[in-house]
Tab-separated table of C-alpha atoms and ligand atoms in Angstrom:
chain	number	residue	atom	x	y	z
A	12	UNK	CA	-8.979	23.777	-6.193
A	13	UNK	CA	-8.085	22.228	-2.843
A	14	UNK	CA	-4.536	21.082	-2.177
A	15	UNK	CA	-5.574	17.503	-1.393
A	16	UNK	CA	-7.561	16.986	-4.592
A	17	UNK	CA	-4.671	18.396	-6.622
A	18	UNK	CA	-2.227	16.153	-4.780
A	19	UNK	CA	-4.298	12.999	-5.309
A	20	UNK	CA	-4.830	13.906	-8.943
A	21	UNK	CA	-1.079	14.360	-9.520
A	22	UNK	CA	-0.409	11.135	-7.606
A	23	UNK	CA	-2.715	9.167	-9.897
A	24	UNK	CA	-0.907	10.533	-12.978
A	25	UNK	CA	2.552	9.819	-11.638
A	26	UNK	CA	1.589	6.339	-10.358
A	27	UNK	CA	0.468	5.450	-13.888
A	28	UNK	CA	3.817	6.441	-15.333
A	29	UNK	CA	5.676	4.612	-12.550
A	30	UNK	CA	3.715	1.520	-13.594
A	31	UNK	CA	4.892	1.818	-17.187
A	32	UNK	CA	8.492	2.125	-15.989
A	33	UNK	CA	8.050	-1.037	-13.898
A	34	UNK	CA	6.739	-2.885	-16.970
A	35	UNK	CA	9.470	-1.534	-19.227
A	36	UNK	CA	12.263	-2.678	-16.892
A	37	UNK	CA	10.744	-6.166	-16.657
A	38	UNK	CA	10.350	-6.311	-20.436
A	39	UNK	CA	14.005	-5.441	-20.931
A	40	UNK	CA	14.952	-7.933	-18.214
A	41	UNK	CA	17.695	-5.921	-16.518
A	42	UNK	CA	16.435	-5.776	-12.927
A	43	UNK	CA	19.822	-4.990	-11.346
A	44	UNK	CA	18.876	-6.426	-7.937
A	45	UNK	CA	20.393	-5.109	-4.698
A	46	UNK	CA	20.008	-6.863	-1.306
A	47	UNK	CA	18.828	-4.379	1.352
A	48	UNK	CA	18.728	-6.926	4.161
A	49	UNK	CA	17.288	-10.309	5.008
A	50	UNK	CA	14.508	-11.059	2.562
A	51	UNK	CA	14.440	-7.443	1.386
A	52	UNK	CA	15.275	-6.668	-2.246
A	53	UNK	CA	15.513	-3.562	-4.386
A	54	UNK	CA	15.522	-3.513	-8.193
A	55	UNK	CA	16.141	-0.866	-10.836
A	56	UNK	CA	12.350	-0.565	-11.067
A	57	UNK	CA	12.032	0.356	-7.365
A	58	UNK	CA	14.716	3.020	-7.787
A	59	UNK	CA	13.513	4.528	-11.061
A	60	UNK	CA	9.864	4.555	-10.005
A	61	UNK	CA	10.661	6.259	-6.705
A	62	UNK	CA	12.864	8.890	-8.382
A	63	UNK	CA	10.071	9.684	-10.808
A	64	UNK	CA	7.355	9.869	-8.145
A	65	UNK	CA	9.303	11.888	-5.587
A	66	UNK	CA	10.828	14.300	-8.126
A	67	UNK	CA	7.507	14.866	-9.901
A	68	UNK	CA	5.506	15.504	-6.739
A	69	UNK	CA	8.289	17.676	-5.281
A	70	UNK	CA	8.278	19.819	-8.398
A	71	UNK	CA	4.533	20.504	-8.111
A	72	UNK	CA	4.372	20.588	-4.295
A	73	UNK	CA	7.796	21.789	-3.118
A	74	UNK	CA	6.714	22.339	0.492
A	75	UNK	CA	5.125	18.958	1.143
A	76	UNK	CA	7.095	16.257	3.001
A	77	UNK	CA	7.468	13.114	0.905
A	78	UNK	CA	8.914	9.925	2.371
A	79	UNK	CA	9.872	7.111	-0.006
A	80	UNK	CA	10.922	3.570	0.831
A	81	UNK	CA	14.229	3.543	-1.033
A	82	UNK	CA	17.294	5.360	0.228
A	83	UNK	CA	18.629	6.956	-2.924
A	84	UNK	CA	21.396	9.366	-3.718
A	85	UNK	CA	19.700	12.759	-3.473
A	86	UNK	CA	21.965	14.153	-6.189
A	87	UNK	CA	20.878	11.642	-8.763
A	88	UNK	CA	18.021	13.080	-10.815
A	89	UNK	CA	15.220	11.080	-12.363
A	90	UNK	CA	16.258	9.782	-15.775
A	91	UNK	CA	12.606	9.919	-16.823
A	92	UNK	CA	10.784	13.095	-17.736
A	93	UNK	CA	8.769	14.260	-14.751
A	94	UNK	CA	5.000	14.050	-14.615
A	95	UNK	CA	3.424	17.436	-14.053
A	96	UNK	CA	-0.055	16.665	-15.345
A	97	UNK	CA	-3.187	16.103	-13.292
A	98	UNK	CA	-5.633	13.258	-13.674
A	99	UNK	CA	-8.851	14.936	-14.769
A	100	UNK	CA	-11.272	12.444	-13.250
A	101	UNK	CA	-9.912	13.242	-9.777
A	102	UNK	CA	-10.113	16.994	-10.354
A	103	UNK	CA	-13.913	16.796	-10.753
A	104	UNK	CA	-14.309	15.509	-7.174
A	105	UNK	CA	-15.441	17.897	-4.459
A	106	UNK	CA	-13.115	18.021	-1.471
A	107	UNK	CA	-14.876	17.239	1.836
A	108	UNK	CA	-15.236	20.386	3.936
A	109	UNK	CA	-12.907	19.163	6.687
A	110	UNK	CA	-9.976	19.011	4.237
A	111	UNK	CA	-10.587	22.188	2.251
A	112	UNK	CA	-8.177	24.352	4.242
A	113	UNK	CA	-5.364	21.854	4.644
A	114	UNK	CA	-1.888	23.402	4.339
A	115	UNK	CA	1.310	21.960	2.862
A	116	UNK	CA	2.794	21.591	6.362
A	117	UNK	CA	-0.114	19.324	7.417
A	118	UNK	CA	0.602	16.782	4.683
A	119	UNK	CA	3.019	13.849	4.471
A	120	UNK	CA	3.112	11.629	1.372
A	121	UNK	CA	4.283	8.035	1.870
A	122	UNK	CA	5.636	6.365	-1.268
A	123	UNK	CA	6.243	2.694	-1.894
A	124	UNK	CA	7.386	2.831	-5.523
A	125	UNK	CA	7.039	-0.929	-5.930
A	126	UNK	CA	5.298	-3.042	-3.329
A	127	UNK	CA	5.885	-6.768	-3.746
A	128	UNK	CA	9.469	-6.612	-5.013
A	129	UNK	CA	10.319	-10.245	-4.290
A	130	UNK	CA	7.224	-11.340	-6.226
A	131	UNK	CA	8.208	-8.993	-9.083
A	132	UNK	CA	11.601	-10.708	-9.343
A	133	UNK	CA	9.853	-14.093	-9.337
A	134	UNK	CA	7.390	-13.222	-12.086
A	135	UNK	CA	4.292	-13.066	-9.849
A	136	UNK	CA	3.447	-9.833	-11.567
A	137	UNK	CA	-0.106	-9.182	-10.390
A	138	UNK	CA	1.181	-8.994	-6.791
A	139	UNK	CA	3.014	-5.766	-7.642
A	140	UNK	CA	1.564	-2.347	-6.811
A	141	UNK	CA	2.697	1.283	-6.628
A	142	UNK	CA	1.529	2.891	-3.378
A	143	UNK	CA	1.118	6.621	-2.747
A	144	UNK	CA	-0.491	7.426	0.591
A	145	UNK	CA	-1.501	10.891	1.737
A	146	UNK	CA	-1.535	11.627	5.467
A	147	UNK	CA	-3.041	14.764	6.933
A	148	UNK	CA	-2.017	15.741	10.459
A	149	UNK	CA	-0.780	12.186	10.962
A	150	UNK	CA	-3.876	10.407	9.691
A	151	UNK	CA	-4.084	8.276	6.531
A	152	UNK	CA	-6.637	10.238	4.496
A	153	UNK	CA	-6.169	9.331	0.838
A	154	UNK	CA	-4.479	6.554	-1.074
A	155	UNK	CA	-3.539	5.665	-4.636
A	156	UNK	CA	-2.856	2.028	-5.518
A	157	UNK	CA	-1.688	1.347	-9.053
A	158	UNK	CA	-1.482	-2.280	-10.154
A	159	UNK	CA	0.702	-2.270	-13.292
A	160	UNK	CA	-0.010	-5.865	-14.297
A	161	UNK	CA	-3.687	-6.063	-13.463
A	162	UNK	CA	-5.314	-8.562	-15.789
A	163	UNK	CA	-2.032	-9.386	-17.490
A	164	UNK	CA	-2.896	-13.051	-17.938
A	165	UNK	CA	-6.049	-12.207	-19.894
A	166	UNK	CA	-5.339	-8.860	-21.523
A	167	UNK	CA	-3.470	-9.131	-24.807
A	168	UNK	CA	-3.542	-5.404	-25.604
A	169	UNK	CA	-0.517	-4.012	-23.709
A	170	UNK	CA	-1.947	-0.491	-23.774
A	171	UNK	CA	-4.868	-1.665	-21.620
A	172	UNK	CA	-2.723	-3.315	-18.976
A	173	UNK	CA	-2.972	-2.191	-15.355
A	174	UNK	CA	-5.399	-0.200	-13.257
A	175	UNK	CA	-5.315	2.628	-10.786
A	176	UNK	CA	-7.480	2.751	-7.708
A	177	UNK	CA	-7.776	5.746	-5.452
A	178	UNK	CA	-9.832	6.598	-2.417
A	179	UNK	CA	-10.281	9.394	0.051
A	180	UNK	CA	-11.887	9.543	3.429
A	181	UNK	CA	-15.349	11.072	3.058
A	182	UNK	CA	-15.356	10.657	-0.726
A	183	UNK	CA	-15.191	6.903	-1.471
A	184	UNK	CA	-13.079	4.765	-3.782
A	185	UNK	CA	-12.713	4.763	-7.569
A	186	UNK	CA	-11.322	2.281	-10.072
A	187	UNK	CA	-12.471	-0.782	-8.134
A	188	UNK	CA	-15.753	-2.575	-7.490
A	189	UNK	CA	-16.240	-3.353	-3.863
A	190	UNK	CA	-17.651	-6.825	-3.251
A	191	UNK	CA	-18.708	-8.503	-0.027
A	192	UNK	CA	-16.687	-11.646	0.698
A	193	UNK	CA	-18.642	-14.923	0.762
A	194	UNK	CA	-20.993	-15.177	3.714
A	195	UNK	CA	-20.627	-18.076	6.132
A	196	UNK	CA	-16.980	-18.529	5.204
A	197	UNK	CA	-13.694	-17.162	6.479
A	198	UNK	CA	-10.983	-16.469	3.928
A	199	UNK	CA	-7.704	-14.984	5.100
A	200	UNK	CA	-4.930	-13.513	3.007
A	201	UNK	CA	-1.386	-13.209	4.301
A	202	UNK	CA	2.258	-12.965	3.257
A	203	UNK	CA	3.935	-15.615	1.120
A	204	UNK	CA	7.549	-14.491	1.585
A	205	UNK	CA	7.700	-13.140	5.181
A	206	UNK	CA	5.941	-15.833	7.165
A	207	UNK	CA	6.506	-16.416	10.873
A	208	UNK	CA	5.299	-18.622	13.707
A	209	UNK	CA	3.207	-15.743	15.077
A	210	UNK	CA	1.407	-15.446	11.727
A	211	UNK	CA	0.781	-19.171	11.488
A	212	UNK	CA	-0.433	-19.394	15.104
A	213	UNK	CA	-2.797	-16.454	14.607
A	214	UNK	CA	-4.266	-17.811	11.408
A	215	UNK	CA	-4.746	-21.215	12.999
A	216	UNK	CA	-6.623	-19.592	15.888
A	217	UNK	CA	-9.008	-18.017	13.352
A	218	UNK	CA	-9.879	-21.418	11.893
A	219	UNK	CA	-10.203	-20.194	8.294
A	220	UNK	CA	-11.825	-22.046	5.392
A	221	UNK	CA	-9.091	-20.833	3.072
A	222	UNK	CA	-5.723	-19.043	3.317
A	223	UNK	CA	-4.433	-17.044	0.332
A	224	UNK	CA	-0.674	-16.488	0.554
A	225	UNK	CA	0.308	-13.687	-1.803
A	226	UNK	CA	2.784	-10.821	-2.004
A	227	UNK	CA	2.370	-7.131	-1.325
A	228	UNK	CA	0.417	-5.115	1.221
A	229	UNK	CA	-1.307	-3.202	-1.598
A	230	UNK	CA	-2.287	-6.357	-3.436
A	231	UNK	CA	-3.701	-8.015	-0.310
A	232	UNK	CA	-5.829	-4.990	0.523
A	233	UNK	CA	-7.223	-5.070	-3.028
A	234	UNK	CA	-8.202	-8.728	-2.459
A	235	UNK	CA	-10.043	-7.667	0.695
A	236	UNK	CA	-11.861	-4.816	-1.075
A	237	UNK	CA	-12.880	-7.080	-3.960
A	238	UNK	CA	-14.305	-9.716	-1.616
A	239	UNK	CA	-11.683	-12.378	-2.348
A	240	UNK	CA	-10.707	-12.390	1.331
A	241	UNK	CA	-12.382	-11.323	4.565
A	242	UNK	CA	-9.173	-10.196	6.215
A	243	UNK	CA	-5.453	-9.545	5.677
A	244	UNK	CA	-3.521	-10.836	8.670
A	245	UNK	CA	0.132	-9.960	9.394
A	246	UNK	CA	0.799	-10.098	13.156
A	247	UNK	CA	4.510	-9.653	12.642
A	248	UNK	CA	6.959	-6.767	12.272
A	249	UNK	CA	8.312	-5.958	8.786
A	250	UNK	CA	5.646	-3.785	7.137
A	251	UNK	CA	6.466	-0.082	7.000
A	252	UNK	CA	4.448	3.134	6.896
A	253	UNK	CA	4.754	3.351	3.073
A	254	UNK	CA	3.212	-0.144	2.869
A	255	UNK	CA	0.133	0.757	4.897
A	256	UNK	CA	-0.636	4.466	4.399
A	257	UNK	CA	-2.333	4.205	0.979
A	258	UNK	CA	-4.020	0.848	1.769
A	259	UNK	CA	-5.282	2.123	5.129
A	260	UNK	CA	-6.793	5.255	3.569
A	261	UNK	CA	-8.321	3.351	0.668
A	262	UNK	CA	-9.912	0.753	2.953
A	263	UNK	CA	-11.271	3.448	5.240
A	264	UNK	CA	-12.850	5.252	2.304
A	265	UNK	CA	-15.091	2.235	1.676
A	266	UNK	CA	-15.870	1.406	5.318
A	267	UNK	CA	-13.091	-1.099	5.921
A	268	UNK	CA	-10.319	-0.861	8.459
A	269	UNK	CA	-6.544	-1.330	8.721
A	270	UNK	CA	-4.882	-1.259	12.134
A	271	UNK	CA	-2.173	-2.867	14.237
A	272	UNK	CA	-2.996	-6.133	16.044
A	273	UNK	CA	-4.530	-4.187	18.930
A	274	UNK	CA	-7.016	-2.456	16.615
A	275	UNK	CA	-5.260	0.920	16.773
A	276	UNK	CA	-4.719	2.996	13.626
A	277	UNK	CA	-1.176	3.875	12.709
A	278	UNK	CA	0.068	7.469	12.718
A	279	UNK	CA	1.739	8.895	9.619
A	280	UNK	CA	3.300	12.231	10.535
A	281	UNK	CA	6.878	12.853	9.410
A	282	UNK	CA	8.424	11.968	12.790
A	283	UNK	CA	6.916	8.478	13.252
A	284	UNK	CA	8.988	5.326	13.290
A	285	UNK	CA	8.877	3.795	9.815
A	286	UNK	CA	8.356	0.218	10.990
A	287	UNK	CA	4.874	-1.040	11.809
A	288	UNK	CA	6.141	-3.024	14.787
A	289	UNK	CA	2.696	-4.049	15.958
A	290	UNK	CA	1.703	-5.835	12.772
A	291	UNK	CA	-1.131	-5.320	10.320
A	292	UNK	CA	-4.757	-6.386	10.425
A	293	UNK	CA	-7.081	-5.269	7.621
A	294	UNK	CA	-10.740	-6.147	7.154
A	295	UNK	CA	-13.445	-5.428	4.574
A	296	UNK	CA	-15.764	-3.897	7.150
A	297	UNK	CA	-15.078	-2.068	10.381
A	298	UNK	CA	-17.919	-4.102	11.955
A	299	UNK	CA	-15.979	-7.385	11.752
A	300	UNK	CA	-12.591	-5.919	12.667
A	301	UNK	CA	-12.847	-6.587	16.405
A	302	UNK	CA	-13.505	-10.256	15.855
A	303	UNK	CA	-10.177	-10.689	14.017
A	304	UNK	CA	-8.392	-8.522	16.539
A	305	UNK	CA	-9.678	-10.610	19.439
A	306	UNK	CA	-8.826	-13.850	17.651
A	307	UNK	CA	-5.094	-13.043	17.554
A	308	UNK	CA	-3.568	-14.982	20.478
A	309	UNK	CA	-2.636	-12.885	23.515
A	310	UNK	CA	0.866	-14.345	23.465
A	311	UNK	CA	1.427	-13.096	19.909
A	312	UNK	CA	0.298	-9.593	20.882
A	313	UNK	CA	2.454	-9.480	23.998
A	314	UNK	CA	5.515	-10.639	22.048
A	315	UNK	CA	5.020	-7.915	19.430
A	316	UNK	CA	4.628	-5.282	22.120
A	317	UNK	CA	7.680	-6.538	23.955
A	318	UNK	CA	9.835	-6.513	20.787
A	319	UNK	CA	8.619	-3.061	19.771
A	320	UNK	CA	9.778	-1.610	23.102
A	321	UNK	CA	13.289	-3.007	22.797
B	5	AMP	P1	4.437	-9.253	2.127
B	5	AMP	O1	3.034	-9.468	2.586
B	5	AMP	O2	5.391	-10.264	2.666
B	5	AMP	O3	4.520	-9.106	0.643
B	5	AMP	O4	4.873	-7.877	2.787
B	5	AMP	C1	4.210	-6.661	2.557
B	5	AMP	C2	5.204	-5.519	2.577
B	5	AMP	O5	5.892	-5.487	3.815
B	5	AMP	C3	6.281	-5.649	1.492
B	5	AMP	O6	6.626	-4.371	1.057
B	5	AMP	C4	7.436	-6.272	2.214
B	5	AMP	O7	8.649	-5.884	1.659
B	5	AMP	C5	7.291	-5.676	3.633
B	5	AMP	N1	7.765	-6.644	4.611
B	5	AMP	C6	7.033	-7.506	5.338
B	5	AMP	N2	7.806	-8.264	6.153
B	5	AMP	C7	9.069	-7.865	5.931
B	5	AMP	C8	10.334	-8.243	6.463
B	5	AMP	N3	10.448	-9.191	7.391
B	5	AMP	N4	11.428	-7.600	6.011
B	5	AMP	C9	11.320	-6.639	5.070
B	5	AMP	N5	10.163	-6.227	4.533
B	5	AMP	C10	9.045	-6.828	4.951
B	6	MG	MG1	6.188	-2.558	0.230
B	7	MG	MG1	8.654	-1.411	-2.086
């Protein structure tokens, strides 16, 4: 069994349990919110989910570097029992030849235990995702996106709530049906809680038919994959490597693309800067990516570049 397939399989299992923790904390209503900065919240669910994910994966893969969003006390153990099981459906997948001999030292796992925290605290529950991205030699190769409240407005059976999507470069994506967005239209999805003039100017320059303002990098990439939007536009700093690693890998696995505003992929080795200073641009198909890239005003790009060098 190849290391990567085992790692993705364990990540799917642990993401599912993280999702049930996120639901349990919301059900009990004790979010225990901490302010991390301007417009940047952390709840008990972010902390407990990260502890579970990092401790579980560390136990199975002690030599792999794992980087989580939340800065937590390293001495505080997970209060939940660790997940050491493997998702069987992933284990049946054949690892592409180029990744068969990957070593622990080549891998970095980027964990966003709860993406869309401000939406979570506001009850916009389907915006919430758990993101586990796997980078190999600095490249986003595989991603798990768990959406704990998928279908929560329609599904009355709590045991059927949520879904887990995973994808790997050279393998494809599972747990989601890819759909082409409507032809002859331009639908753009973007942030609802971290807007800026640069974002508004860029979207205006693209002359869209519709703009969908929702939370979460994971959630927006799912909208792109399911054909609800043609592109996810965020020409602004604020997104971090744990926000984009899993989404970037998942999109790539189905022929889409996620880059900075210049069309360059991000790097995900353990020494990179966590902030994605040059923004995020994600599209359903690599063929249309350049169009969106070129449509972002030059002034917006230059400002991002200038700020990132400060
Ligand atoms: P959003 O599209 O606003 O939901 O953002 C996607 C992800 O990037 C979330 O995890 C946000 O927390 C993060 N993010 C984006 N902009 C900022 C910002 N200005 N400050 C902190 N986090 C941000
Ligand atoms: Mg996030
Ligand atoms: Mg988060």
